[in-house]
PDB file of C-alpha atoms in Angstrom:
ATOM      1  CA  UNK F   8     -33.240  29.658  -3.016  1.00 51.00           C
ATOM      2  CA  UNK F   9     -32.112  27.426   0.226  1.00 60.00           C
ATOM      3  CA  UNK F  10     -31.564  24.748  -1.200  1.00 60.00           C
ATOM      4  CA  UNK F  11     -30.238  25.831  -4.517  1.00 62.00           C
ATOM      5  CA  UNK F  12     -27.248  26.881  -1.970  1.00 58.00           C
ATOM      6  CA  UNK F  13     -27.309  24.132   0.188  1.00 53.00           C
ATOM      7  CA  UNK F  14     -27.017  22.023  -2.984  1.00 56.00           C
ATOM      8  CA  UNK F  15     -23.944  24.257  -4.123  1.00 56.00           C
ATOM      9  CA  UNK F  16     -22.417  24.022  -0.879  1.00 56.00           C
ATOM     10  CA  UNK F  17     -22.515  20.153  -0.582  1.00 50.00           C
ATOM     11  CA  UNK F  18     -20.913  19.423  -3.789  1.00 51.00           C
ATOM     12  CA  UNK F  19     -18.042  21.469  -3.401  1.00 55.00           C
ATOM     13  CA  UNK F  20     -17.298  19.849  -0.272  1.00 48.00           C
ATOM     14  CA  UNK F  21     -17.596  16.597  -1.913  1.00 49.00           C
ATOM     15  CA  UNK F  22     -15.470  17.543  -4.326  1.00 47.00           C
ATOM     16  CA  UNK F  23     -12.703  19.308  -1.847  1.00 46.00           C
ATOM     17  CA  UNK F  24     -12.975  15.757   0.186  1.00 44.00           C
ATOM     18  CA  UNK F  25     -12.211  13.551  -2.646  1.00 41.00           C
ATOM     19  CA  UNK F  26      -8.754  15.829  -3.254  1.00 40.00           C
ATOM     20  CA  UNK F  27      -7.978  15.262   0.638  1.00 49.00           C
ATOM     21  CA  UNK F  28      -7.506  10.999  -0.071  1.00 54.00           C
ATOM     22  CA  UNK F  29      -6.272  10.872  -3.646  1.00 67.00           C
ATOM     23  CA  UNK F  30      -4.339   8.323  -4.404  1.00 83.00           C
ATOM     24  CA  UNK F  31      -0.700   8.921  -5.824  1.00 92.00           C
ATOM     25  CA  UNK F  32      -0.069   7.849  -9.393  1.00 95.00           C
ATOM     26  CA  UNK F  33       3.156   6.152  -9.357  1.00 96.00           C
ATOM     27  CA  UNK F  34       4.767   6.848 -12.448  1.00 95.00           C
ATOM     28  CA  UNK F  35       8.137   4.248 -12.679  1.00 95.00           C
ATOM     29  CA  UNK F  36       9.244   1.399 -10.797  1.00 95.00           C
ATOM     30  CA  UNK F  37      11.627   3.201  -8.712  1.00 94.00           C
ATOM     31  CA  UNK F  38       9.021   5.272  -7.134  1.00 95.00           C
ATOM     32  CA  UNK F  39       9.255   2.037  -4.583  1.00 97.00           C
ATOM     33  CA  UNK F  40      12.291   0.868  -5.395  1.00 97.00           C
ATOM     34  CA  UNK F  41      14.399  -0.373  -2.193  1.00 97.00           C
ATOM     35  CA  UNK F  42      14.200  -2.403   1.121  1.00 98.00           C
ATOM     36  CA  UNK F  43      10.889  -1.461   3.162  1.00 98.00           C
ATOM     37  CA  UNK F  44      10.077  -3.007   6.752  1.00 98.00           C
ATOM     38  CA  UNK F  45       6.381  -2.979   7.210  1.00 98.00           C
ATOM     39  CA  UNK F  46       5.640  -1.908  10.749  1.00 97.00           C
ATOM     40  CA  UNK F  47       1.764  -2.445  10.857  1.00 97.00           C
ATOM     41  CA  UNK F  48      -1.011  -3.132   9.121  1.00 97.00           C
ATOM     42  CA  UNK F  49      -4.882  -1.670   9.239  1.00 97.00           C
ATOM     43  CA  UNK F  50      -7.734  -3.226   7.717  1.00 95.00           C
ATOM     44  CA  UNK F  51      -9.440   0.670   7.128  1.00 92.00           C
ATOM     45  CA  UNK F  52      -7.837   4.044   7.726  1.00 88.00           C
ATOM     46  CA  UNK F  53     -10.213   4.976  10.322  1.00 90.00           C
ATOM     47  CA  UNK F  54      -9.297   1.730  12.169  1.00 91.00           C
ATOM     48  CA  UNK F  55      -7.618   2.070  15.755  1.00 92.00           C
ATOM     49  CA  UNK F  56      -6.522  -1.253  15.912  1.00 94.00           C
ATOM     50  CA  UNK F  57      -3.319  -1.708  13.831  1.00 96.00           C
ATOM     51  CA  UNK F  58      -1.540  -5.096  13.681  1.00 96.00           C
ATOM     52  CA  UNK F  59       1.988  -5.075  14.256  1.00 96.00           C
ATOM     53  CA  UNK F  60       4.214  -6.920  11.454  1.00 96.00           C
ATOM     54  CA  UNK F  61       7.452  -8.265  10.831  1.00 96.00           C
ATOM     55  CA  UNK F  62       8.321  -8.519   7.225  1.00 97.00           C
ATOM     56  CA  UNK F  63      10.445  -6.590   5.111  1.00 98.00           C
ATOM     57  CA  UNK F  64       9.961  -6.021   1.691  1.00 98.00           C
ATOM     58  CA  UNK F  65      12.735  -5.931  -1.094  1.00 98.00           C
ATOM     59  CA  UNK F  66      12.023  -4.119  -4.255  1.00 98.00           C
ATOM     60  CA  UNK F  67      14.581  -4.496  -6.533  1.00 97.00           C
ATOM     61  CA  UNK F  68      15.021  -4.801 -10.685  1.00 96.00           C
ATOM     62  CA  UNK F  69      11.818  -5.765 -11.308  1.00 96.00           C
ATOM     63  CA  UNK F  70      11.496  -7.686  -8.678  1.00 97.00           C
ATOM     64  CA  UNK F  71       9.949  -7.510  -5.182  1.00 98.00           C
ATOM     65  CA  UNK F  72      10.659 -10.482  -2.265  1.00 98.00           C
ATOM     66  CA  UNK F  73       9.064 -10.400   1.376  1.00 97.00           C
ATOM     67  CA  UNK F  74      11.380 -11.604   4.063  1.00 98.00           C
ATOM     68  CA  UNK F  75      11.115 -12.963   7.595  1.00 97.00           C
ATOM     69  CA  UNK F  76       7.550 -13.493   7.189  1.00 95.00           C
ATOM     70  CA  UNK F  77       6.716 -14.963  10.712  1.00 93.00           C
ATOM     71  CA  UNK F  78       4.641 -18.376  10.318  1.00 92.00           C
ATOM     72  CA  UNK F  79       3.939 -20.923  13.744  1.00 92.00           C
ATOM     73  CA  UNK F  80       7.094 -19.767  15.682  1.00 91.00           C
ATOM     74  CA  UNK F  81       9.453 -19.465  12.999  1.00 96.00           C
ATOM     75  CA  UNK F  82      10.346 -17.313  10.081  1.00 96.00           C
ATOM     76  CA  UNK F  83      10.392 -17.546   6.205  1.00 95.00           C
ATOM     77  CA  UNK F  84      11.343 -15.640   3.203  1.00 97.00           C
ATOM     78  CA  UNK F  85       9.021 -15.681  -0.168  1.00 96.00           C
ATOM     79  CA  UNK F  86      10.734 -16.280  -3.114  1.00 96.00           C
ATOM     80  CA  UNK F  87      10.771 -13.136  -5.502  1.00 97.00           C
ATOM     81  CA  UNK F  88       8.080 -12.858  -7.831  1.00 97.00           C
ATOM     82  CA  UNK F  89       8.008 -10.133 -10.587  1.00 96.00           C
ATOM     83  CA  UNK F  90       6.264  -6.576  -9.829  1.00 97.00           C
ATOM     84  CA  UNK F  91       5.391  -3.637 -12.099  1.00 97.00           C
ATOM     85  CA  UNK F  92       3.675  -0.129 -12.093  1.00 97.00           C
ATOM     86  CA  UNK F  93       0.326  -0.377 -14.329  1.00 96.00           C
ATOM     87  CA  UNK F  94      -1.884   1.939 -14.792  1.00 95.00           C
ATOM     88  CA  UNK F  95       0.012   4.383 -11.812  1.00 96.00           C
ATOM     89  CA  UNK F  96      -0.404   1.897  -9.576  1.00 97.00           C
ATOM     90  CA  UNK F  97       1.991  -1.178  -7.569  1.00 97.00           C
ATOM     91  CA  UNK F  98       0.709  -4.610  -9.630  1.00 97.00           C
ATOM     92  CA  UNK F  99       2.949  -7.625  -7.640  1.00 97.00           C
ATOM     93  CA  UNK F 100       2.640 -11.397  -8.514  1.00 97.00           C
ATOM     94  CA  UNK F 101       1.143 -13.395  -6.344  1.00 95.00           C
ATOM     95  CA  UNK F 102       4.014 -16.481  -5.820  1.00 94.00           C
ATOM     96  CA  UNK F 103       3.052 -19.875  -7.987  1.00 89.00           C
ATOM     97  CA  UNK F 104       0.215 -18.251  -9.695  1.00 87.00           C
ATOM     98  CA  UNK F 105      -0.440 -16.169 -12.582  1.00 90.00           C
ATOM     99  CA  UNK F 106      -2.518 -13.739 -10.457  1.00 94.00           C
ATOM    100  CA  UNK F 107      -1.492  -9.970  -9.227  1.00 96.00           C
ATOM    101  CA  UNK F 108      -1.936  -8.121  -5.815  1.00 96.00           C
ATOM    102  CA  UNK F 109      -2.502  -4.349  -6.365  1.00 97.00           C
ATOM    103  CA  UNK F 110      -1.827  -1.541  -4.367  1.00 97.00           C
ATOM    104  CA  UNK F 111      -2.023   1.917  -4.484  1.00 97.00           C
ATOM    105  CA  UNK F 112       0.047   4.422  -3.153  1.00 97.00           C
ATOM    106  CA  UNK F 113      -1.315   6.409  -0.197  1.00 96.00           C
ATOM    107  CA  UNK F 114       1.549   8.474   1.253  1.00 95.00           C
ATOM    108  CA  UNK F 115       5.061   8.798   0.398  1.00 95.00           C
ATOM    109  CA  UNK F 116       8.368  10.920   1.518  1.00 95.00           C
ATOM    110  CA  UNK F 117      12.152   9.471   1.945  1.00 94.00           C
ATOM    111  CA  UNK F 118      11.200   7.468   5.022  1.00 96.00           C
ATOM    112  CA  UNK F 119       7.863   6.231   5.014  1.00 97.00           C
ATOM    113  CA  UNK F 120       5.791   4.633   2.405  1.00 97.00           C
ATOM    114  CA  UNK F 121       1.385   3.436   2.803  1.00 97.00           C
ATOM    115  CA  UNK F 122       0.419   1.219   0.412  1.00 97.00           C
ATOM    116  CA  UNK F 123      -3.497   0.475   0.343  1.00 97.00           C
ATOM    117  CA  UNK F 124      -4.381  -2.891  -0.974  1.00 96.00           C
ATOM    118  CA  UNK F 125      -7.305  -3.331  -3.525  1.00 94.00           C
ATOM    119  CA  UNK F 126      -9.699  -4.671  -0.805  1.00 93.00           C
ATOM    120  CA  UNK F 127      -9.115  -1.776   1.583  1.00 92.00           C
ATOM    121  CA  UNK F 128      -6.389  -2.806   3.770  1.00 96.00           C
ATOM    122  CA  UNK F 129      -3.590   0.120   4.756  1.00 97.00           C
ATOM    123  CA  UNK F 130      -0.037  -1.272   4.640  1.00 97.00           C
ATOM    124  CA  UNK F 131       2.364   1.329   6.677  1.00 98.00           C
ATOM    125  CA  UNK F 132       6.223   0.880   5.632  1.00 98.00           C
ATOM    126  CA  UNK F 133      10.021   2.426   7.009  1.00 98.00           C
ATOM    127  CA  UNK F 134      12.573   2.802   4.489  1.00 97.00           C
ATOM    128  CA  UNK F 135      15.215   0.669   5.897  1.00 93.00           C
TER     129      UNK F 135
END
């Protein structure tokens, strides 16, 4: 009988802890649309060390550019490459290649924005 309610009491935890980091479903293009600087980076959520950052992305028409992306000293702006929501989630080409980078969105409210990246890495943005 102890286990039968240990057993019942483990999987609806598991099941109230996969609600608690669901992933938004973005629905339409403007769900990101806009100027975002990103002010750090982490390679896991549960990672204290965050990495500061410098670039701002631009999402506009269908089309998303990075700028003052810091490189050896100086700064440089990507071209824009095309970007889409598939499958309720951010799918942006990868520049000079026919490849995408997805991400999924984490958090969102008028001011802030976390995008996680498909190999794990947490992307934390500012509405500018």
């Amino acid at each position: 009988m102890k286990k039968t309610n240990l057993a019942a009491m483990l999987l609806i935890l598991s099941v109230f802890a996969g609600a608690v980091y669901a992933d938004i479903t973005l629905q339409s293009p403007a769900e990101v649309e806009g100027t975002w600087k990103l002010d750090h980076s982490k390679n896991s959520l549960t990672d204290k060390d965050s990495v500061p950052r410098e670039d701002t992305w631009v999402f506009k028409d269908g089309k998303a550019t990075i700028l003052h992306i810091p490189r050896d000293g100086k700064y440089y702006d990507q071209p824009p490459v095309n970007y889409e929501i598939d499958d309720g989630k951010l799918k942006v080409a990868l520049v000079g290649n026919s490849r995408f980078d997805l991400f999924t969105l984490v958090e969102k409210d008028a001011n802030s924005m976390t995008l996680k990246g498909k190999f794990g890495g947490y992307y934390y943005f500012i509405k500018k």
